Every structure is written in structure tokens, then in C-alpha cells.
PDB file of C-alpha atoms in Angstrom:
ATOM      1  CA  MET A   1      10.137  27.915   2.983  1.00 43.00           C
ATOM      2  CA  THR A   2       9.800  29.628  -0.380  1.00 50.00           C
ATOM      3  CA  ASN A   3       7.025  32.183  -1.056  1.00 63.00           C
ATOM      4  CA  PHE A   4       6.654  30.644  -4.579  1.00 74.00           C
ATOM      5  CA  ARG A   5       3.127  29.024  -4.719  1.00 93.00           C
ATOM      6  CA  ILE A   6       1.968  27.099  -7.769  1.00 97.00           C
ATOM      7  CA  LYS A   7      -1.641  27.656  -8.766  1.00 98.00           C
ATOM      8  CA  ILE A   8      -3.053  24.233  -9.517  1.00 98.00           C
ATOM      9  CA  GLY A   9      -6.358  22.697 -10.555  1.00 98.00           C
ATOM     10  CA  LEU A  10      -7.325  19.248  -9.245  1.00 98.00           C
ATOM     11  CA  ILE A  11      -9.445  17.178 -11.663  1.00 98.00           C
ATOM     12  CA  GLY A  12     -11.145  14.153 -10.051  1.00 97.00           C
ATOM     13  CA  PHE A  13     -12.076  14.174  -6.418  1.00 97.00           C
ATOM     14  CA  GLY A  14     -12.493  10.545  -5.536  1.00 94.00           C
ATOM     15  CA  ARG A  15     -10.119   8.581  -3.205  1.00 92.00           C
ATOM     16  CA  MET A  16      -6.840   9.674  -4.924  1.00 95.00           C
ATOM     17  CA  GLY A  17      -8.032  13.209  -5.510  1.00 97.00           C
ATOM     18  CA  ARG A  18      -8.574  13.637  -1.719  1.00 97.00           C
ATOM     19  CA  PHE A  19      -5.110  12.256  -1.088  1.00 97.00           C
ATOM     20  CA  TYR A  20      -3.691  14.837  -3.458  1.00 98.00           C
ATOM     21  CA  LEU A  21      -5.642  17.679  -1.934  1.00 98.00           C
ATOM     22  CA  GLU A  22      -4.425  16.800   1.562  1.00 98.00           C
ATOM     23  CA  GLU A  23      -0.768  16.786   0.485  1.00 98.00           C
ATOM     24  CA  LEU A  24      -1.059  19.881  -1.815  1.00 98.00           C
ATOM     25  CA  GLN A  25      -2.465  21.737   1.179  1.00 97.00           C
ATOM     26  CA  LYS A  26       0.173  20.520   3.634  1.00 97.00           C
ATOM     27  CA  SER A  27       3.084  21.306   1.308  1.00 95.00           C
ATOM     28  CA  GLY A  28       2.602  25.056   1.482  1.00 94.00           C
ATOM     29  CA  ARG A  29       3.877  25.219  -2.092  1.00 96.00           C
ATOM     30  CA  TYR A  30       0.524  25.144  -3.864  1.00 98.00           C
ATOM     31  CA  GLU A  31      -2.660  27.161  -4.181  1.00 98.00           C
ATOM     32  CA  VAL A  32      -5.425  24.742  -5.025  1.00 98.00           C
ATOM     33  CA  ALA A  33      -7.460  27.156  -7.178  1.00 98.00           C
ATOM     34  CA  TYR A  34      -9.948  24.602  -8.593  1.00 98.00           C
ATOM     35  CA  ILE A  35     -11.382  21.253  -7.833  1.00 98.00           C
ATOM     36  CA  CYS A  36     -13.423  19.501 -10.483  1.00 98.00           C
ATOM     37  CA  ASP A  37     -15.602  16.400 -10.212  1.00 98.00           C
ATOM     38  CA  LEU A  38     -18.743  15.234 -11.979  1.00 97.00           C
ATOM     39  CA  SER A  39     -20.290  13.849  -8.770  1.00 96.00           C
ATOM     40  CA  GLU A  40     -22.353  16.259  -6.704  1.00 97.00           C
ATOM     41  CA  ALA A  41     -21.477  14.418  -3.501  1.00 97.00           C
ATOM     42  CA  SER A  42     -17.765  14.802  -4.325  1.00 97.00           C
ATOM     43  CA  ARG A  43     -18.199  18.503  -5.054  1.00 97.00           C
ATOM     44  CA  GLN A  44     -19.947  19.025  -1.788  1.00 98.00           C
ATOM     45  CA  LEU A  45     -17.099  17.334   0.037  1.00 98.00           C
ATOM     46  CA  ALA A  46     -14.589  19.490  -1.889  1.00 98.00           C
ATOM     47  CA  HIS A  47     -16.430  22.619  -0.583  1.00 97.00           C
ATOM     48  CA  GLN A  48     -15.934  21.423   2.962  1.00 97.00           C
ATOM     49  CA  LEU A  49     -12.347  20.390   2.640  1.00 98.00           C
ATOM     50  CA  SER A  50     -11.109  23.266   0.520  1.00 98.00           C
ATOM     51  CA  PRO A  51     -13.475  26.219   0.934  1.00 97.00           C
ATOM     52  CA  GLU A  52     -10.960  28.558  -0.732  1.00 97.00           C
ATOM     53  CA  SER A  53     -11.110  26.584  -3.989  1.00 98.00           C
ATOM     54  CA  GLN A  54     -13.570  27.072  -6.879  1.00 98.00           C
ATOM     55  CA  ILE A  55     -15.506  23.873  -7.153  1.00 98.00           C
ATOM     56  CA  THR A  56     -16.809  22.948 -10.618  1.00 98.00           C
ATOM     57  CA  ASP A  57     -18.087  20.046 -12.774  1.00 98.00           C
ATOM     58  CA  ASN A  58     -16.513  21.513 -15.924  1.00 98.00           C
ATOM     59  CA  GLU A  59     -12.826  20.804 -16.311  1.00 98.00           C
ATOM     60  CA  ASN A  60     -12.636  23.329 -19.191  1.00 97.00           C
ATOM     61  CA  VAL A  61     -12.907  26.133 -16.695  1.00 98.00           C
ATOM     62  CA  ILE A  62      -9.527  24.974 -15.337  1.00 98.00           C
ATOM     63  CA  PHE A  63      -7.927  24.522 -18.757  1.00 98.00           C
ATOM     64  CA  ASP A  64      -9.161  27.916 -19.937  1.00 97.00           C
ATOM     65  CA  ASP A  65      -7.866  29.892 -16.855  1.00 98.00           C
ATOM     66  CA  PRO A  66      -4.405  31.285 -17.919  1.00 97.00           C
ATOM     67  CA  SER A  67      -3.498  31.853 -14.323  1.00 97.00           C
ATOM     68  CA  VAL A  68      -3.529  28.097 -13.545  1.00 98.00           C
ATOM     69  CA  GLN A  69       0.006  26.839 -13.878  1.00 98.00           C
ATOM     70  CA  ALA A  70      -0.569  23.077 -13.276  1.00 98.00           C
ATOM     71  CA  VAL A  71      -3.156  20.390 -13.084  1.00 98.00           C
ATOM     72  CA  ALA A  72      -3.278  17.182 -11.088  1.00 98.00           C
ATOM     73  CA  LEU A  73      -5.306  14.464 -12.922  1.00 98.00           C
ATOM     74  CA  CYS A  74      -7.035  11.975 -10.663  1.00 97.00           C
ATOM     75  CA  ALA A  75     -10.097  11.064 -12.710  1.00 95.00           C
ATOM     76  CA  LEU A  76     -10.572   7.706 -14.589  1.00 91.00           C
ATOM     77  CA  ALA A  77      -8.000   6.457 -16.911  1.00 92.00           C
ATOM     78  CA  ASN A  78     -10.209   6.761 -19.981  1.00 92.00           C
ATOM     79  CA  SER A  79     -10.180  10.517 -19.581  1.00 94.00           C
ATOM     80  CA  ARG A  80      -6.545  11.134 -19.076  1.00 96.00           C
ATOM     81  CA  LYS A  81      -5.214  11.313 -22.621  1.00 97.00           C
ATOM     82  CA  GLU A  82      -7.532  14.145 -23.518  1.00 97.00           C
ATOM     83  CA  GLN A  83      -6.985  15.943 -20.237  1.00 98.00           C
ATOM     84  CA  ILE A  84      -3.164  15.751 -20.547  1.00 98.00           C
ATOM     85  CA  GLU A  85      -3.376  16.975 -24.151  1.00 98.00           C
ATOM     86  CA  HIS A  86      -5.611  19.879 -23.210  1.00 97.00           C
ATOM     87  CA  ALA A  87      -3.406  20.880 -20.358  1.00 98.00           C
ATOM     88  CA  LEU A  88      -0.225  20.832 -22.290  1.00 98.00           C
ATOM     89  CA  ASN A  89      -1.834  22.655 -25.251  1.00 97.00           C
ATOM     90  CA  ARG A  90      -2.690  25.451 -22.836  1.00 97.00           C
ATOM     91  CA  GLY A  91       0.846  25.593 -21.318  1.00 97.00           C
ATOM     92  CA  LYS A  92       0.055  23.852 -18.036  1.00 98.00           C
ATOM     93  CA  HIS A  93       2.326  21.434 -16.196  1.00 98.00           C
ATOM     94  CA  VAL A  94       0.856  17.998 -15.415  1.00 98.00           C
ATOM     95  CA  ILE A  95       0.822  15.568 -12.517  1.00 98.00           C
ATOM     96  CA  SER A  96      -1.057  12.464 -13.579  1.00 98.00           C
ATOM     97  CA  GLU A  97      -2.209   9.302 -11.922  1.00 97.00           C
ATOM     98  CA  LYS A  98      -1.325   6.095 -13.784  1.00 96.00           C
ATOM     99  CA  PRO A  99      -1.994   4.644 -16.253  1.00 95.00           C
ATOM    100  CA  ILE A 100      -1.740   7.782 -18.418  1.00 97.00           C
ATOM    101  CA  ALA A 101      -4.503   6.471 -20.788  1.00 96.00           C
ATOM    102  CA  ASP A 102      -6.868   3.512 -21.095  1.00 93.00           C
ATOM    103  CA  THR A 103      -5.016   1.656 -23.924  1.00 94.00           C
ATOM    104  CA  VAL A 104      -1.347   1.132 -24.775  1.00 96.00           C
ATOM    105  CA  ASP A 105      -1.677   2.972 -28.070  1.00 97.00           C
ATOM    106  CA  ARG A 106      -3.150   5.997 -26.419  1.00 97.00           C
ATOM    107  CA  GLU A 107      -0.564   5.900 -23.660  1.00 98.00           C
ATOM    108  CA  TRP A 108       2.226   6.128 -26.290  1.00 98.00           C
ATOM    109  CA  GLN A 109       0.392   8.993 -27.867  1.00 98.00           C
ATOM    110  CA  VAL A 110       0.505  10.800 -24.504  1.00 98.00           C
ATOM    111  CA  VAL A 111       4.274  10.128 -24.356  1.00 98.00           C
ATOM    112  CA  ASP A 112       4.730  11.713 -27.738  1.00 98.00           C
ATOM    113  CA  ILE A 113       2.647  14.769 -26.664  1.00 97.00           C
ATOM    114  CA  ALA A 114       4.533  15.160 -23.345  1.00 98.00           C
ATOM    115  CA  GLU A 115       7.998  14.758 -24.809  1.00 97.00           C
ATOM    116  CA  ASN A 116       7.262  17.400 -27.415  1.00 97.00           C
ATOM    117  CA  SER A 117       5.926  19.891 -24.924  1.00 97.00           C
ATOM    118  CA  SER A 118       7.930  22.512 -23.045  1.00 96.00           C
ATOM    119  CA  CYS A 119       5.766  21.844 -19.964  1.00 98.00           C
ATOM    120  CA  MET A 120       6.811  19.576 -17.125  1.00 98.00           C
ATOM    121  CA  THR A 121       4.945  16.292 -16.692  1.00 98.00           C
ATOM    122  CA  THR A 122       5.136  13.465 -14.188  1.00 98.00           C
ATOM    123  CA  VAL A 123       3.113  10.422 -13.161  1.00 98.00           C
ATOM    124  CA  ASN A 124       2.475   8.837  -9.817  1.00 97.00           C
ATOM    125  CA  LEU A 125       4.561   5.719  -9.862  1.00 97.00           C
ATOM    126  CA  TYR A 126       4.541   5.886  -6.083  1.00 96.00           C
ATOM    127  CA  LEU A 127       7.003   3.091  -5.196  1.00 97.00           C
ATOM    128  CA  ARG A 128       9.836   5.059  -6.742  1.00 97.00           C
ATOM    129  CA  ASN A 129       9.247   7.727  -4.053  1.00 96.00           C
ATOM    130  CA  SER A 130       9.185   5.284  -1.154  1.00 97.00           C
ATOM    131  CA  TRP A 131      11.923   5.541   1.510  1.00 97.00           C
ATOM    132  CA  TYR A 132      12.429   1.784   1.561  1.00 98.00           C
ATOM    133  CA  HIS A 133      13.125   1.290  -2.157  1.00 98.00           C
ATOM    134  CA  ASN A 134      15.375   4.257  -2.320  1.00 97.00           C
ATOM    135  CA  THR A 135      17.347   3.016   0.749  1.00 98.00           C
ATOM    136  CA  ILE A 136      17.755  -0.391  -0.808  1.00 98.00           C
ATOM    137  CA  ARG A 137      18.824   1.043  -4.179  1.00 98.00           C
ATOM    138  CA  ASP A 138      21.441   3.295  -2.418  1.00 98.00           C
ATOM    139  CA  PHE A 139      22.785   0.160  -0.687  1.00 98.00           C
ATOM    140  CA  ILE A 140      23.011  -1.731  -4.014  1.00 98.00           C
ATOM    141  CA  ARG A 141      24.813   1.216  -5.622  1.00 97.00           C
ATOM    142  CA  SER A 142      27.360   1.261  -2.729  1.00 97.00           C
ATOM    143  CA  GLY A 143      28.552  -2.225  -3.861  1.00 97.00           C
ATOM    144  CA  GLU A 144      27.632  -3.860  -0.568  1.00 98.00           C
ATOM    145  CA  ILE A 145      25.775  -6.782  -2.261  1.00 98.00           C
ATOM    146  CA  GLY A 146      28.146  -7.207  -5.164  1.00 98.00           C
ATOM    147  CA  GLU A 147      26.682  -7.581  -8.616  1.00 98.00           C
ATOM    148  CA  LEU A 148      22.850  -7.402  -8.885  1.00 98.00           C
ATOM    149  CA  ALA A 149      21.600 -10.899  -9.856  1.00 98.00           C
ATOM    150  CA  ILE A 150      17.966 -11.574  -8.822  1.00 98.00           C
ATOM    151  CA  ILE A 151      14.961  -9.386  -8.121  1.00 98.00           C
ATOM    152  CA  ARG A 152      11.988 -10.985  -6.390  1.00 98.00           C
ATOM    153  CA  VAL A 153       8.827  -9.040  -5.823  1.00 98.00           C
ATOM    154  CA  CYS A 154       5.720 -10.268  -4.131  1.00 98.00           C
ATOM    155  CA  HIS A 155       2.516  -8.359  -3.358  1.00 97.00           C
ATOM    156  CA  MET A 156      -0.360 -10.501  -2.259  1.00 96.00           C
ATOM    157  CA  THR A 157      -3.155  -8.890  -0.247  1.00 95.00           C
ATOM    158  CA  PRO A 158      -6.931  -9.439   0.323  1.00 94.00           C
ATOM    159  CA  GLY A 159      -7.501  -6.348  -1.880  1.00 87.00           C
ATOM    160  CA  LEU A 160     -10.257  -5.617  -4.359  1.00 86.00           C
ATOM    161  CA  ALA A 161     -12.185  -8.595  -5.801  1.00 86.00           C
ATOM    162  CA  PRO A 162     -13.323  -8.424  -9.471  1.00 87.00           C
ATOM    163  CA  GLY A 163     -15.942  -5.723 -10.001  1.00 82.00           C
ATOM    164  CA  GLU A 164     -14.815  -3.658  -6.995  1.00 83.00           C
ATOM    165  CA  GLY A 165     -12.674  -1.038  -8.675  1.00 74.00           C
ATOM    166  CA  HIS A 166     -10.311  -2.157 -11.312  1.00 70.00           C
ATOM    167  CA  GLU A 167     -12.535  -1.857 -14.399  1.00 67.00           C
ATOM    168  CA  TYR A 168     -11.083   1.365 -15.771  1.00 70.00           C
ATOM    169  CA  GLU A 169      -7.416   0.442 -15.306  1.00 75.00           C
ATOM    170  CA  GLY A 170      -7.535  -3.225 -16.202  1.00 78.00           C
ATOM    171  CA  PRO A 171      -7.367  -6.416 -14.136  1.00 88.00           C
ATOM    172  CA  ALA A 172      -5.470  -6.488 -10.829  1.00 90.00           C
ATOM    173  CA  PHE A 173      -2.102  -7.257 -12.432  1.00 93.00           C
ATOM    174  CA  HIS A 174      -2.357  -4.186 -14.519  1.00 92.00           C
ATOM    175  CA  ASP A 175      -4.032  -1.720 -12.148  1.00 89.00           C
ATOM    176  CA  CYS A 176      -1.840  -2.604  -9.205  1.00 92.00           C
ATOM    177  CA  GLY A 177       0.664  -4.872 -10.733  1.00 94.00           C
ATOM    178  CA  MET A 178       2.138  -2.263 -13.136  1.00 96.00           C
ATOM    179  CA  HIS A 179       3.670  -0.569 -10.028  1.00 97.00           C
ATOM    180  CA  TYR A 180       5.671  -3.786  -9.427  1.00 98.00           C
ATOM    181  CA  VAL A 181       6.563  -4.149 -13.039  1.00 98.00           C
ATOM    182  CA  ASP A 182       7.851  -0.610 -12.926  1.00 98.00           C
ATOM    183  CA  ILE A 183       9.813  -0.895  -9.689  1.00 98.00           C
ATOM    184  CA  THR A 184      11.477  -4.077 -10.804  1.00 98.00           C
ATOM    185  CA  ARG A 185      12.658  -2.347 -14.038  1.00 98.00           C
ATOM    186  CA  TRP A 186      13.738   0.635 -11.936  1.00 98.00           C
ATOM    187  CA  TYR A 187      16.048  -1.590  -9.917  1.00 98.00           C
ATOM    188  CA  ALA A 188      17.418  -3.384 -13.009  1.00 98.00           C
ATOM    189  CA  GLY A 189      18.055  -0.144 -14.851  1.00 97.00           C
ATOM    190  CA  CYS A 190      17.361  -1.638 -18.218  1.00 97.00           C
ATOM    191  CA  GLU A 191      14.545  -3.248 -20.277  1.00 98.00           C
ATOM    192  CA  TYR A 192      12.839  -6.627 -19.868  1.00 98.00           C
ATOM    193  CA  LYS A 193      14.143  -9.257 -22.381  1.00 98.00           C
ATOM    194  CA  THR A 194      12.297 -12.549 -21.691  1.00 98.00           C
ATOM    195  CA  TRP A 195       9.279 -13.586 -19.632  1.00 98.00           C
ATOM    196  CA  HIS A 196       6.904 -16.376 -18.808  1.00 97.00           C
ATOM    197  CA  ALA A 197       3.720 -15.865 -16.811  1.00 97.00           C
ATOM    198  CA  GLN A 198       1.093 -18.132 -15.303  1.00 95.00           C
ATOM    199  CA  GLY A 199      -2.092 -17.153 -13.493  1.00 95.00           C
ATOM    200  CA  ILE A 200      -5.314 -18.429 -11.973  1.00 93.00           C
ATOM    201  CA  ASN A 201      -8.838 -17.414 -12.613  1.00 88.00           C
ATOM    202  CA  MET A 202     -10.036 -17.097  -9.021  1.00 89.00           C
ATOM    203  CA  TRP A 203     -13.851 -17.245  -8.564  1.00 89.00           C
ATOM    204  CA  ASN A 204     -14.248 -18.164 -12.285  1.00 86.00           C
ATOM    205  CA  TYR A 205     -13.495 -14.603 -13.296  1.00 89.00           C
ATOM    206  CA  LYS A 206     -12.492 -14.003 -16.898  1.00 87.00           C
ATOM    207  CA  ASP A 207      -9.070 -12.624 -16.049  1.00 88.00           C
ATOM    208  CA  PRO A 208      -6.432 -14.068 -13.757  1.00 91.00           C
ATOM    209  CA  TRP A 209      -6.633 -12.362 -10.297  1.00 92.00           C
ATOM    210  CA  TRP A 210      -3.309 -13.930  -9.356  1.00 95.00           C
ATOM    211  CA  ILE A 211      -0.192 -13.845 -11.661  1.00 96.00           C
ATOM    212  CA  GLN A 212       3.352 -15.019 -11.290  1.00 97.00           C
ATOM    213  CA  CYS A 213       5.827 -13.877 -13.974  1.00 97.00           C
ATOM    214  CA  HIS A 214       9.547 -14.568 -14.127  1.00 98.00           C
ATOM    215  CA  GLY A 215      12.104 -13.811 -16.705  1.00 98.00           C
ATOM    216  CA  THR A 216      15.256 -11.856 -17.504  1.00 98.00           C
ATOM    217  CA  PHE A 217      16.402  -8.330 -18.237  1.00 98.00           C
ATOM    218  CA  GLU A 218      18.758  -7.350 -21.079  1.00 98.00           C
ATOM    219  CA  SER A 219      21.492  -7.143 -18.530  1.00 97.00           C
ATOM    220  CA  GLY A 220      21.002 -10.788 -17.498  1.00 97.00           C
ATOM    221  CA  VAL A 221      19.424  -9.932 -14.154  1.00 98.00           C
ATOM    222  CA  VAL A 222      16.650 -12.411 -13.369  1.00 98.00           C
ATOM    223  CA  PHE A 223      13.285 -11.234 -12.109  1.00 98.00           C
ATOM    224  CA  ASP A 224      10.232 -12.863 -10.429  1.00 98.00           C
ATOM    225  CA  ILE A 225       7.030 -10.855  -9.816  1.00 98.00           C
ATOM    226  CA  THR A 226       4.001 -12.306  -7.947  1.00 98.00           C
ATOM    227  CA  GLN A 227       0.943 -10.209  -7.591  1.00 97.00           C
ATOM    228  CA  GLY A 228      -2.700 -10.901  -6.655  1.00 95.00           C
ATOM    229  CA  PHE A 229      -5.635  -9.776  -4.637  1.00 94.00           C
ATOM    230  CA  VAL A 230      -6.524 -13.233  -3.597  1.00 94.00           C
ATOM    231  CA  TYR A 231      -5.033 -13.441  -0.071  1.00 95.00           C
ATOM    232  CA  GLY A 232      -7.884 -14.400   2.136  1.00 94.00           C
ATOM    233  CA  GLN A 233     -10.609 -11.776   1.488  1.00 92.00           C
ATOM    234  CA  LEU A 234     -12.985 -13.603   3.778  1.00 93.00           C
ATOM    235  CA  ALA A 235     -10.472 -14.576   6.542  1.00 95.00           C
ATOM    236  CA  LYS A 236     -11.596 -13.514   9.998  1.00 96.00           C
ATOM    237  CA  ASP A 237      -8.227 -11.744  10.525  1.00 96.00           C
ATOM    238  CA  GLN A 238      -6.739 -10.571   7.274  1.00 95.00           C
ATOM    239  CA  ILE A 239      -2.931 -10.480   6.677  1.00 95.00           C
ATOM    240  CA  HIS A 240      -0.682  -9.367   3.840  1.00 95.00           C
ATOM    241  CA  ASN A 241       2.323 -10.861   2.104  1.00 96.00           C
ATOM    242  CA  SER A 242       4.291  -8.039   0.547  1.00 97.00           C
ATOM    243  CA  TYR A 243       7.993  -8.022   0.104  1.00 98.00           C
ATOM    244  CA  ILE A 244      11.024  -7.553  -2.164  1.00 98.00           C
ATOM    245  CA  ASP A 245      14.218  -9.592  -2.174  1.00 98.00           C
ATOM    246  CA  ILE A 246      17.281  -8.268  -3.951  1.00 98.00           C
ATOM    247  CA  ILE A 247      19.903 -10.892  -4.329  1.00 98.00           C
ATOM    248  CA  GLY A 248      23.449  -9.954  -5.310  1.00 98.00           C
ATOM    249  CA  THR A 249      26.625 -12.026  -5.784  1.00 98.00           C
ATOM    250  CA  LYS A 250      27.808 -11.004  -2.269  1.00 98.00           C
ATOM    251  CA  GLY A 251      24.845  -9.932  -0.244  1.00 98.00           C
ATOM    252  CA  VAL A 252      21.069  -9.450  -0.055  1.00 98.00           C
ATOM    253  CA  CYS A 253      18.446  -6.800   0.668  1.00 98.00           C
ATOM    254  CA  HIS A 254      14.953  -7.620   1.939  1.00 98.00           C
ATOM    255  CA  MET A 255      11.869  -5.514   2.623  1.00 98.00           C
ATOM    256  CA  THR A 256       8.507  -6.392   3.968  1.00 98.00           C
ATOM    257  CA  HIS A 257       5.512  -4.211   4.963  1.00 97.00           C
ATOM    258  CA  ASP A 258       1.975  -4.464   6.228  1.00 94.00           C
ATOM    259  CA  PHE A 259       0.793  -1.054   4.936  1.00 95.00           C
ATOM    260  CA  HIS A 260       1.518   0.457   8.262  1.00 96.00           C
ATOM    261  CA  THR A 261       5.330  -0.303   8.816  1.00 97.00           C
ATOM    262  CA  ALA A 262       8.028  -1.175   6.429  1.00 98.00           C
ATOM    263  CA  LYS A 263      10.965  -3.253   7.600  1.00 98.00           C
ATOM    264  CA  VAL A 264      14.221  -3.290   5.620  1.00 98.00           C
ATOM    265  CA  SER A 265      17.123  -5.716   6.185  1.00 98.00           C
ATOM    266  CA  LEU A 266      20.350  -4.954   4.406  1.00 98.00           C
ATOM    267  CA  HIS A 267      23.073  -7.641   4.486  1.00 98.00           C
ATOM    268  CA  GLY A 268      26.211  -6.429   2.890  1.00 98.00           C
ATOM    269  CA  VAL A 269      29.816  -7.449   2.926  1.00 98.00           C
ATOM    270  CA  ASN A 270      30.826  -4.703   5.308  1.00 98.00           C
ATOM    271  CA  GLU A 271      27.624  -3.921   7.264  1.00 97.00           C
ATOM    272  CA  THR A 272      24.253  -5.222   8.239  1.00 98.00           C
ATOM    273  CA  LEU A 273      21.414  -2.719   8.735  1.00 98.00           C
ATOM    274  CA  GLU A 274      17.973  -3.296  10.147  1.00 98.00           C
ATOM    275  CA  LEU A 275      15.554  -0.396   9.539  1.00 98.00           C
ATOM    276  CA  GLU A 276      11.944   0.106  10.462  1.00 98.00           C
ATOM    277  CA  LYS A 277       9.832   3.113   9.627  1.00 97.00           C
ATOM    278  CA  PRO A 278       6.258   4.053   8.827  1.00 97.00           C
ATOM    279  CA  PHE A 279       5.181   2.638   5.400  1.00 96.00           C
ATOM    280  CA  GLY A 280       4.430   6.054   3.887  1.00 93.00           C
ATOM    281  CA  GLY A 281       1.328   5.186   1.844  1.00 92.00           C
ATOM    282  CA  LYS A 282       1.158   6.526  -1.709  1.00 93.00           C
ATOM    283  CA  ASN A 283       4.034   8.973  -1.154  1.00 96.00           C
ATOM    284  CA  ILE A 284       2.099  11.796  -2.766  1.00 97.00           C
ATOM    285  CA  ASP A 285       3.802  14.236  -0.392  1.00 96.00           C
ATOM    286  CA  ARG A 286       7.178  13.356  -1.912  1.00 96.00           C
ATOM    287  CA  LEU A 287       5.834  13.521  -5.447  1.00 97.00           C
ATOM    288  CA  VAL A 288       4.238  17.039  -5.060  1.00 97.00           C
ATOM    289  CA  THR A 289       7.391  18.320  -3.330  1.00 97.00           C
ATOM    290  CA  LEU A 290       9.731  17.092  -6.051  1.00 97.00           C
ATOM    291  CA  PHE A 291       7.310  18.637  -8.644  1.00 98.00           C
ATOM    292  CA  ALA A 292       7.317  22.002  -6.966  1.00 97.00           C
ATOM    293  CA  GLU A 293      11.082  22.029  -6.488  1.00 96.00           C
ATOM    294  CA  SER A 294      11.470  21.184 -10.173  1.00 97.00           C
ATOM    295  CA  LEU A 295       9.156  23.981 -11.248  1.00 96.00           C
ATOM    296  CA  GLU A 296      10.835  26.445  -8.875  1.00 95.00           C
ATOM    297  CA  SER A 297      14.402  25.599 -10.102  1.00 94.00           C
ATOM    298  CA  GLY A 298      13.411  25.108 -13.747  1.00 94.00           C
ATOM    299  CA  LYS A 299      15.346  21.830 -13.678  1.00 95.00           C
ATOM    300  CA  ARG A 300      13.434  18.549 -13.660  1.00 95.00           C
ATOM    301  CA  SER A 301      14.403  16.261 -10.717  1.00 96.00           C
ATOM    302  CA  GLU A 302      15.850  12.938 -11.861  1.00 93.00           C
ATOM    303  CA  SER A 303      13.584  11.311  -9.232  1.00 95.00           C
ATOM    304  CA  LEU A 304      10.330  12.428 -10.955  1.00 97.00           C
ATOM    305  CA  PRO A 305       8.882   9.482 -13.003  1.00 97.00           C
ATOM    306  CA  GLN A 306       8.288  10.366 -16.609  1.00 97.00           C
ATOM    307  CA  MET A 307       5.293   9.552 -18.798  1.00 98.00           C
ATOM    308  CA  ARG A 308       7.461   7.137 -20.710  1.00 98.00           C
ATOM    309  CA  ASP A 309       8.105   5.140 -17.495  1.00 98.00           C
ATOM    310  CA  SER A 310       4.386   4.718 -17.018  1.00 98.00           C
ATOM    311  CA  ALA A 311       3.711   3.654 -20.636  1.00 98.00           C
ATOM    312  CA  ILE A 312       6.499   1.073 -20.472  1.00 98.00           C
ATOM    313  CA  ALA A 313       5.290  -0.357 -17.213  1.00 98.00           C
ATOM    314  CA  SER A 314       1.747  -0.518 -18.489  1.00 97.00           C
ATOM    315  CA  GLU A 315       2.691  -2.136 -21.797  1.00 98.00           C
ATOM    316  CA  TYR A 316       4.773  -4.859 -19.992  1.00 98.00           C
ATOM    317  CA  ALA A 317       2.050  -5.437 -17.442  1.00 97.00           C
ATOM    318  CA  TRP A 318      -0.408  -6.096 -20.266  1.00 96.00           C
ATOM    319  CA  SER A 319       2.151  -8.319 -22.056  1.00 97.00           C
ATOM    320  CA  PHE A 320       2.683 -10.405 -18.972  1.00 97.00           C
ATOM    321  CA  LEU A 321      -1.062 -10.624 -18.401  1.00 95.00           C
ATOM    322  CA  GLU A 322      -1.583 -11.731 -22.053  1.00 95.00           C
ATOM    323  CA  ASP A 323       1.297 -14.291 -21.647  1.00 96.00           C
ATOM    324  CA  ALA A 324      -0.558 -15.788 -18.740  1.00 94.00           C
ATOM    325  CA  HIS A 325      -3.679 -16.236 -20.822  1.00 92.00           C
ATOM    326  CA  GLN A 326      -1.514 -18.306 -23.316  1.00 92.00           C
ATOM    327  CA  HIS A 327      -0.901 -21.038 -20.678  1.00 87.00           C
ATOM    328  CA  THR A 328      -3.234 -23.324 -18.884  1.00 75.00           C
ATOM    329  CA  LEU A 329      -5.315 -21.394 -16.385  1.00 65.00           C
ATOM    330  CA  PRO A 330      -6.459 -23.593 -13.513  1.00 59.00           C
TER     331      PRO A 330
END
């Protein structure tokens, strides 16, 4: 274990902020110098969970402290552009939640700021850090399934209904769905080319809470993404339907999970593997470890998502959502 510890400030101490604090503390690579939140209740909780940190409701205290090397941004999306800009202007490295701003135009402004900064930035596109997706991609790269042909992603859960938490990051297909838009592009290794989306306005809400989008990538790979928080919210015993199918010209990869356990089936031309491990949650442990290793070495890990990746995923998610609006919504 290295003695190098990164002095970091945590801005936003809601659900995600608490996840970050836990993993930053467990990693041993960080000193959480500050925790900032506007809520008094959240600040009181921060005092209990991290008594060694300075707790504040003024984020400028963090930005103005030259000893702070990095910030983790977990507040609402409409605050992130300014926070990222302030941090980079003061020479601080940035870990941000997604999306990196509240509109596509402002997200691309963040990309420009980040790519013209000497500081390191990354964003929590958590599926990229999951053991199951990395296992599947390694299997694909080994040639076991032949040429990649079809990517099918489905994520249907009871989830949050309209008005229960998506307002600042868009409807469900943007807030949650952009992760699946991103991971599908990550597998394809190129950009989306064509798409067609349809949705349904469950509960007469103004935006579709379930969307199915299919299309092609520039490489000719076909994709099919289904996402919705409509999967039996009021069922006595709730279940989930979350999986990915990767279909090649010679074999297939399949993954399913229930938020507790992930199961991977790899059917290649030379071997068949059945793997089962804990799901891993938001994989923030992996994110903060990769970030610390990159800062320590001075070389950015290729596994760290870039701000550009987040902006692209967000823009396509909005495009797919808008395309669904163009078609008949039952």
C-alpha cells in the first residue's frame, strides 16, 4: 500500500455522496478533507460518518483551499458545469457523477474545459467498471464468439416512478438509460449510425417511462436497448429483468443480475464458462482506485471514462428519447 494520500473534497452528500465517502475511506488512498452539502441534516450525518473532515455548506471553501488536490462532485446535475469549471480553474482533479451538466450544450462546454485542462477528470459511468462487462469484453476480444454482430441490452425494474428522483437528470431513459446507451457503445467501439425508438407513457406521464430503441453502429453492428422503470412497482413480490446478450458469428455471451448476484454465461468456439459473483453495485471502489493510481503514476488509466464519453452517451440518450416522441405513444 502506498503512503501517497490524495486530499479530496466531497461536494454533495446525498445517496451517491455517502457511497463515495465509504469507498474513499476504505481505499486508504484518500484524505477526505471536506464534505459540503446545503442540507443541515446531511451535514450532521457527515459529522457522524467522517468526524475528521471539515463540514461546510459553502463549496468555495473547498475550491479556494490550495491543499485540496481533487474534488468528487455528487450534487445535482444543474450545478456540475460550474463546479467542474471552478475546480479545474483552481488546478484540482475531478471525479464527477453523470451527467456532467443539465443540458447537452453545457455538457459539451464541460468537455471543452476538461480537454483543455492539465488536470485529470473522470465521470462515473459505472457499468464500465463492472466485473461482468469486462469479463464479457475480454471474451469477445479473444475471438471466442467470432465477429461481433448484435448487442441486446435490457434493464427493466420497478425503480423510481415519475416525480420520485429523476427531475434533475431527465426522464428514466436519460437518468438511468444513458448508462446502457454508453455501455452498448463501449462494446461496439464506434459511434451510433441509425436508430428508431418507441415508448409508452405509463401512468399518463408526459415522458415515456419505458423505451425500446434499436439501430446500427457505423461498423454495422446491430443494437437493441430496452429500459424502463415500469416492472411491477406494486407487485407483492418485486422482480427485475436485467440482462445483456452479445451475439457473434460463432458464439454468444449472456449476463443477468438481480442487483445482488451477476451471472455470466460465455459460449465460445473453444470453451464454455459459467461465472457467478456479487453484483458489485455502483463500482465506486474501482473508480476511485483507478483515479488514485492514475494520479500517483501521472498516467491516465485507459479504463477511466472521460467527460466526452458521458456527453456522447447523454446526447444519444436524449436523441433516442426524442425519437420515441416522434412516434405514436400508446
